[in-house]
Amino acid sequence: MSDPIWKKSGKHEVPEAIMRFMAGQDVELDRELLPFDIRASRAHARGLARIGVLSDDQAGAMGRELDALADAFAAGEFVLDHGFEDGHSAIEAWLTERLGETGKRIHAGRSRNDQVAVALRLYLKDRLQRLAGLCSDIAEVALQRADAERDVPLPGHTHLQQAMPSSLGLWWAGHAEAFVDNAELATAIREWLDASPLGTASGFGVNLALDRDGVAEELGFKRLAVNPQNAQAARGKVELRAIDALAAATSDLRRLCWDLSLYASQEFGYVKVSPEFCTGSSIMPNKLNPDGVELLRALHATVVGARAELDAVLSLPSGYQRDLQDTKPPVLRAFGRGLEGLALVPALLAGLEWNRERMILAIGAPMHATDRANELVAEGMSFRDAYRKVGEELDQLAEREAADSLAARVSPGGCGDLLLDRIEGRMRAVRSRARE
Ligand code: ARG
């Protein structure tokens, strides 16, 4: 490893094994943060020029070299490896190597503490925007299918026992609305954490009149995280809320996948999952298993496991503590795996094939009992009397067409009046908010 940026002229040497332990996976993880760190460094340099700490030429040269670093990194020509303590040091080393004296000026008025905090906020904003976009994509496919299959009967279950006739329209719209909720949550959390900690330095401010507002604006932040102590203390806290938004989506995905794996079993036989999401068995030649569905169901475990790990790190006093470095692995793991999985869901949903006959056949006469009771209510009977009467005469319930039951389910949101336009309106609104 090259000399760390904090190395002074004295004899202080940290043994290799201890340095490696302290760096941990930091360098690998910083690969994901580096593009954001570069962006923030560019804005920081311009901010320094505005207050006269750098000349315009110096800031311009830094800007060009930072662009070159971003390009070299994207092209794989610059590799962030254990030759550096972390991504922050790598940026300064690049500038110093290329620009000499000028490069050494980049760290005026900042600390790695606000440097990592700003990179993480930019990262989280980007990932939450993607999360909102993916949730909207999922909702969009579900809404299209709700519309196309609105009148296809589906047995409705509670307690996994047959309950009432339902429809694919209602099932699809239910999952669609859940993902619209999740897109809104991701967007709200993104707006909530949209604040720049850059310029809080080590957590106490600096004796330079930094143009914090200008730098924040250039980076696209809505506001400043004003107080330096709180800007540092918010590290981990904002990540937790971001993971909560992700967990809302993976938890709804888990339920959706549960439905599919039940419906795809031979006993139900309602749906066929596209072979693209299936694998075979190494021993049973007859098998084609919906592994993709199951691993999407398991995604939530990765996310909440990461959340617990992150939360456990945060038992800390005020001020920067190096423990905070250990908030990065769970956050990057959760968003990495989480978004990778969510991105597959639209194709999974679009490829489902339903077996209409099986679903209609599975709806037996007793499932019409509640409809019958409400018919008696419409004729003037009290609900409790109607409930008892139908309950006593269950075996006399006439077979009915499920389609008639669905058409008559006119309560707003129900099978006969899905109000898809309302869900779609929210989906479109959150999509445009997420684009901002
Ligand atoms: N890798 C560190 C982190 O993620 C960067 C900040 C280091 N700051 C320090 N004072 N040692 O927290």
PDB file of C-alpha atoms in Angstrom, residues 171-301:
ATOM      1  CA  TRP A 171     -55.093 -10.225  -7.444  1.00  0.00           C
ATOM      2  CA  TRP A 172     -53.012  -8.289  -9.957  1.00  0.00           C
ATOM      3  CA  ALA A 173     -54.356  -4.918  -8.843  1.00  0.00           C
ATOM      4  CA  GLY A 174     -53.559  -5.813  -5.232  1.00  0.00           C
ATOM      5  CA  HIS A 175     -49.936  -6.421  -6.023  1.00  0.00           C
ATOM      6  CA  ALA A 176     -49.859  -3.360  -8.282  1.00  0.00           C
ATOM      7  CA  GLU A 177     -51.119  -1.063  -5.562  1.00  0.00           C
ATOM      8  CA  ALA A 178     -48.595  -2.501  -3.094  1.00  0.00           C
ATOM      9  CA  PHE A 179     -45.758  -1.629  -5.447  1.00  0.00           C
ATOM     10  CA  VAL A 180     -47.151   1.850  -6.058  1.00  0.00           C
ATOM     11  CA  ASP A 181     -47.120   2.300  -2.259  1.00  0.00           C
ATOM     12  CA  ASN A 182     -43.502   1.127  -2.260  1.00  0.00           C
ATOM     13  CA  ALA A 183     -42.506   3.458  -5.091  1.00  0.00           C
ATOM     14  CA  GLU A 184     -44.016   6.344  -3.115  1.00  0.00           C
ATOM     15  CA  LEU A 185     -42.176   5.292   0.021  1.00  0.00           C
ATOM     16  CA  ALA A 186     -38.843   5.086  -1.816  1.00  0.00           C
ATOM     17  CA  THR A 187     -39.455   8.538  -3.288  1.00  0.00           C
ATOM     18  CA  ALA A 188     -40.434  10.018   0.064  1.00  0.00           C
ATOM     19  CA  ILE A 189     -37.326   8.594   1.735  1.00  0.00           C
ATOM     20  CA  ARG A 190     -35.193   9.889  -1.127  1.00  0.00           C
ATOM     21  CA  GLU A 191     -36.602  13.373  -0.640  1.00  0.00           C
ATOM     22  CA  TRP A 192     -36.128  13.083   3.124  1.00  0.00           C
ATOM     23  CA  LEU A 193     -32.422  12.284   2.857  1.00  0.00           C
ATOM     24  CA  ASP A 194     -31.759  14.733   0.029  1.00  0.00           C
ATOM     25  CA  ALA A 195     -29.372  16.919   2.044  1.00  0.00           C
ATOM     26  CA  SER A 196     -25.679  17.606   1.585  1.00  0.00           C
ATOM     27  CA  PRO A 197     -23.293  16.884   4.465  1.00  0.00           C
ATOM     28  CA  LEU A 198     -20.320  18.122   2.399  1.00  0.00           C
ATOM     29  CA  GLY A 199     -18.470  20.944   4.095  1.00  0.00           C
ATOM     30  CA  THR A 200     -19.117  19.695   7.621  1.00  0.00           C
ATOM     31  CA  ALA A 201     -15.578  18.299   7.483  1.00  0.00           C
ATOM     32  CA  SER A 202     -14.648  16.242  10.521  1.00  0.00           C
ATOM     33  CA  GLY A 203     -17.888  17.189  12.240  1.00  0.00           C
ATOM     34  CA  PHE A 204     -17.143  20.667  13.592  1.00  0.00           C
ATOM     35  CA  GLY A 205     -17.005  22.914  10.522  1.00  0.00           C
ATOM     36  CA  VAL A 206     -13.808  24.639   9.352  1.00  0.00           C
ATOM     37  CA  ASN A 207     -12.358  28.134   9.560  1.00  0.00           C
ATOM     38  CA  LEU A 208     -12.906  28.730   5.848  1.00  0.00           C
ATOM     39  CA  ALA A 209     -16.046  30.414   4.497  1.00  0.00           C
ATOM     40  CA  LEU A 210     -17.020  27.401   2.383  1.00  0.00           C
ATOM     41  CA  ASP A 211     -19.759  27.885  -0.203  1.00  0.00           C
ATOM     42  CA  ARG A 212     -21.685  24.922   1.113  1.00  0.00           C
ATOM     43  CA  ASP A 213     -24.986  25.969  -0.433  1.00  0.00           C
ATOM     44  CA  GLY A 214     -23.434  26.419  -3.870  1.00  0.00           C
ATOM     45  CA  VAL A 215     -21.713  23.040  -3.721  1.00  0.00           C
ATOM     46  CA  ALA A 216     -24.905  21.345  -2.535  1.00  0.00           C
ATOM     47  CA  GLU A 217     -26.868  22.936  -5.355  1.00  0.00           C
ATOM     48  CA  GLU A 218     -24.316  21.908  -7.954  1.00  0.00           C
ATOM     49  CA  LEU A 219     -24.599  18.325  -6.683  1.00  0.00           C
ATOM     50  CA  GLY A 220     -28.374  18.459  -7.009  1.00  0.00           C
ATOM     51  CA  PHE A 221     -29.192  18.398  -3.304  1.00  0.00           C
ATOM     52  CA  LYS A 222     -32.402  20.053  -2.136  1.00  0.00           C
ATOM     53  CA  ARG A 223     -30.885  21.386   1.067  1.00  0.00           C
ATOM     54  CA  LEU A 224     -27.949  21.267   3.463  1.00  0.00           C
ATOM     55  CA  ALA A 225     -27.512  18.943   6.385  1.00  0.00           C
ATOM     56  CA  VAL A 226     -26.725  22.054   8.376  1.00  0.00           C
ATOM     57  CA  ASN A 227     -25.232  21.009  11.670  1.00  0.00           C
ATOM     58  CA  PRO A 228     -21.874  19.227  11.383  1.00  0.00           C
ATOM     59  CA  GLN A 229     -22.485  17.026  14.405  1.00  0.00           C
ATOM     60  CA  ASN A 230     -25.846  15.933  13.086  1.00  0.00           C
ATOM     61  CA  ALA A 231     -24.489  15.459   9.569  1.00  0.00           C
ATOM     62  CA  GLN A 232     -22.103  12.872  11.004  1.00  0.00           C
ATOM     63  CA  ALA A 233     -24.654  11.348  13.351  1.00  0.00           C
ATOM     64  CA  ALA A 234     -27.043  10.869  10.433  1.00  0.00           C
ATOM     65  CA  ARG A 235     -24.617   8.433   8.875  1.00  0.00           C
ATOM     66  CA  GLY A 236     -26.228   5.026   9.216  1.00  0.00           C
ATOM     67  CA  LYS A 237     -29.557   6.586  10.166  1.00  0.00           C
ATOM     68  CA  VAL A 238     -30.287   7.607   6.582  1.00  0.00           C
ATOM     69  CA  GLU A 239     -29.072   4.236   5.344  1.00  0.00           C
ATOM     70  CA  LEU A 240     -31.478   2.492   7.725  1.00  0.00           C
ATOM     71  CA  ARG A 241     -34.454   4.379   6.338  1.00  0.00           C
ATOM     72  CA  ALA A 242     -33.318   3.689   2.788  1.00  0.00           C
ATOM     73  CA  ILE A 243     -33.123  -0.022   3.580  1.00  0.00           C
ATOM     74  CA  ASP A 244     -36.597   0.206   5.112  1.00  0.00           C
ATOM     75  CA  ALA A 245     -37.902   1.432   1.768  1.00  0.00           C
ATOM     76  CA  LEU A 246     -36.152  -1.442   0.028  1.00  0.00           C
ATOM     77  CA  ALA A 247     -37.501  -3.891   2.602  1.00  0.00           C
ATOM     78  CA  ALA A 248     -41.057  -2.723   1.975  1.00  0.00           C
ATOM     79  CA  ALA A 249     -40.624  -3.786  -1.636  1.00  0.00           C
ATOM     80  CA  THR A 250     -38.870  -7.084  -0.938  1.00  0.00           C
ATOM     81  CA  SER A 251     -41.451  -8.002   1.667  1.00  0.00           C
ATOM     82  CA  ASP A 252     -44.285  -7.475  -0.816  1.00  0.00           C
ATOM     83  CA  LEU A 253     -42.266  -9.392  -3.362  1.00  0.00           C
ATOM     84  CA  ARG A 254     -41.949 -12.240  -0.882  1.00  0.00           C
ATOM     85  CA  ARG A 255     -45.726 -12.485  -0.607  1.00  0.00           C
ATOM     86  CA  LEU A 256     -46.195 -12.283  -4.355  1.00  0.00           C
ATOM     87  CA  CYS A 257     -43.686 -15.097  -4.797  1.00  0.00           C
ATOM     88  CA  TRP A 258     -45.411 -17.128  -2.127  1.00  0.00           C
ATOM     89  CA  ASP A 259     -48.675 -16.832  -4.058  1.00  0.00           C
ATOM     90  CA  LEU A 260     -46.940 -17.915  -7.223  1.00  0.00           C
ATOM     91  CA  SER A 261     -45.180 -20.885  -5.720  1.00  0.00           C
ATOM     92  CA  LEU A 262     -48.451 -22.115  -4.244  1.00  0.00           C
ATOM     93  CA  TYR A 263     -50.411 -21.485  -7.432  1.00  0.00           C
ATOM     94  CA  ALA A 264     -47.707 -23.161  -9.509  1.00  0.00           C
ATOM     95  CA  SER A 265     -47.750 -26.383  -7.471  1.00  0.00           C
ATOM     96  CA  GLN A 266     -49.452 -29.326  -9.149  1.00  0.00           C
ATOM     97  CA  GLU A 267     -52.107 -29.384  -6.425  1.00  0.00           C
ATOM     98  CA  PHE A 268     -53.268 -25.884  -7.341  1.00  0.00           C
ATOM     99  CA  GLY A 269     -52.158 -25.840 -10.947  1.00  0.00           C
ATOM    100  CA  TYR A 270     -53.355 -22.277 -11.511  1.00  0.00           C
ATOM    101  CA  VAL A 271     -50.253 -20.840 -13.070  1.00  0.00           C
ATOM    102  CA  LYS A 272     -47.200 -21.767 -15.070  1.00  0.00           C
ATOM    103  CA  VAL A 273     -43.990 -19.862 -14.398  1.00  0.00           C
ATOM    104  CA  SER A 274     -41.930 -19.222 -17.507  1.00  0.00           C
ATOM    105  CA  PRO A 275     -39.149 -21.832 -17.887  1.00  0.00           C
ATOM    106  CA  GLU A 276     -36.722 -18.911 -17.942  1.00  0.00           C
ATOM    107  CA  PHE A 277     -37.201 -18.669 -14.184  1.00  0.00           C
ATOM    108  CA  CYS A 278     -36.954 -22.428 -13.588  1.00  0.00           C
ATOM    109  CA  THR A 279     -34.228 -25.012 -13.269  1.00  0.00           C
ATOM    110  CA  GLY A 280     -34.297 -28.813 -13.285  1.00  0.00           C
ATOM    111  CA  SER A 281     -33.445 -31.394 -10.668  1.00  0.00           C
ATOM    112  CA  SER A 282     -30.145 -33.248 -10.704  1.00  0.00           C
ATOM    113  CA  ILE A 283     -31.894 -36.520  -9.851  1.00  0.00           C
ATOM    114  CA  MET A 284     -35.612 -36.283 -10.697  1.00  0.00           C
ATOM    115  CA  PRO A 285     -36.022 -36.170 -14.479  1.00  0.00           C
ATOM    116  CA  ASN A 286     -39.646 -35.046 -14.190  1.00  0.00           C
ATOM    117  CA  LYS A 287     -38.887 -31.768 -12.411  1.00  0.00           C
ATOM    118  CA  LEU A 288     -38.928 -28.158 -13.472  1.00  0.00           C
ATOM    119  CA  ASN A 289     -38.740 -26.004 -10.363  1.00  0.00           C
ATOM    120  CA  PRO A 290     -39.522 -22.278 -10.014  1.00  0.00           C
ATOM    121  CA  ASP A 291     -36.172 -21.508  -8.363  1.00  0.00           C
ATOM    122  CA  GLY A 292     -36.226 -17.932  -9.612  1.00  0.00           C
ATOM    123  CA  VAL A 293     -39.471 -17.302  -7.752  1.00  0.00           C
ATOM    124  CA  GLU A 294     -38.047 -18.854  -4.606  1.00  0.00           C
ATOM    125  CA  LEU A 295     -34.854 -16.828  -4.695  1.00  0.00           C
ATOM    126  CA  LEU A 296     -36.857 -13.658  -5.224  1.00  0.00           C
ATOM    127  CA  ARG A 297     -38.839 -14.663  -2.152  1.00  0.00           C
ATOM    128  CA  ALA A 298     -35.558 -15.086  -0.241  1.00  0.00           C
ATOM    129  CA  LEU A 299     -34.396 -11.594  -1.214  1.00  0.00           C
ATOM    130  CA  HIS A 300     -36.121 -10.083   1.788  1.00  0.00           C
ATOM    131  CA  ALA A 301     -33.903 -12.140   4.096  1.00  0.00           C
TER     132      ALA A 301
END
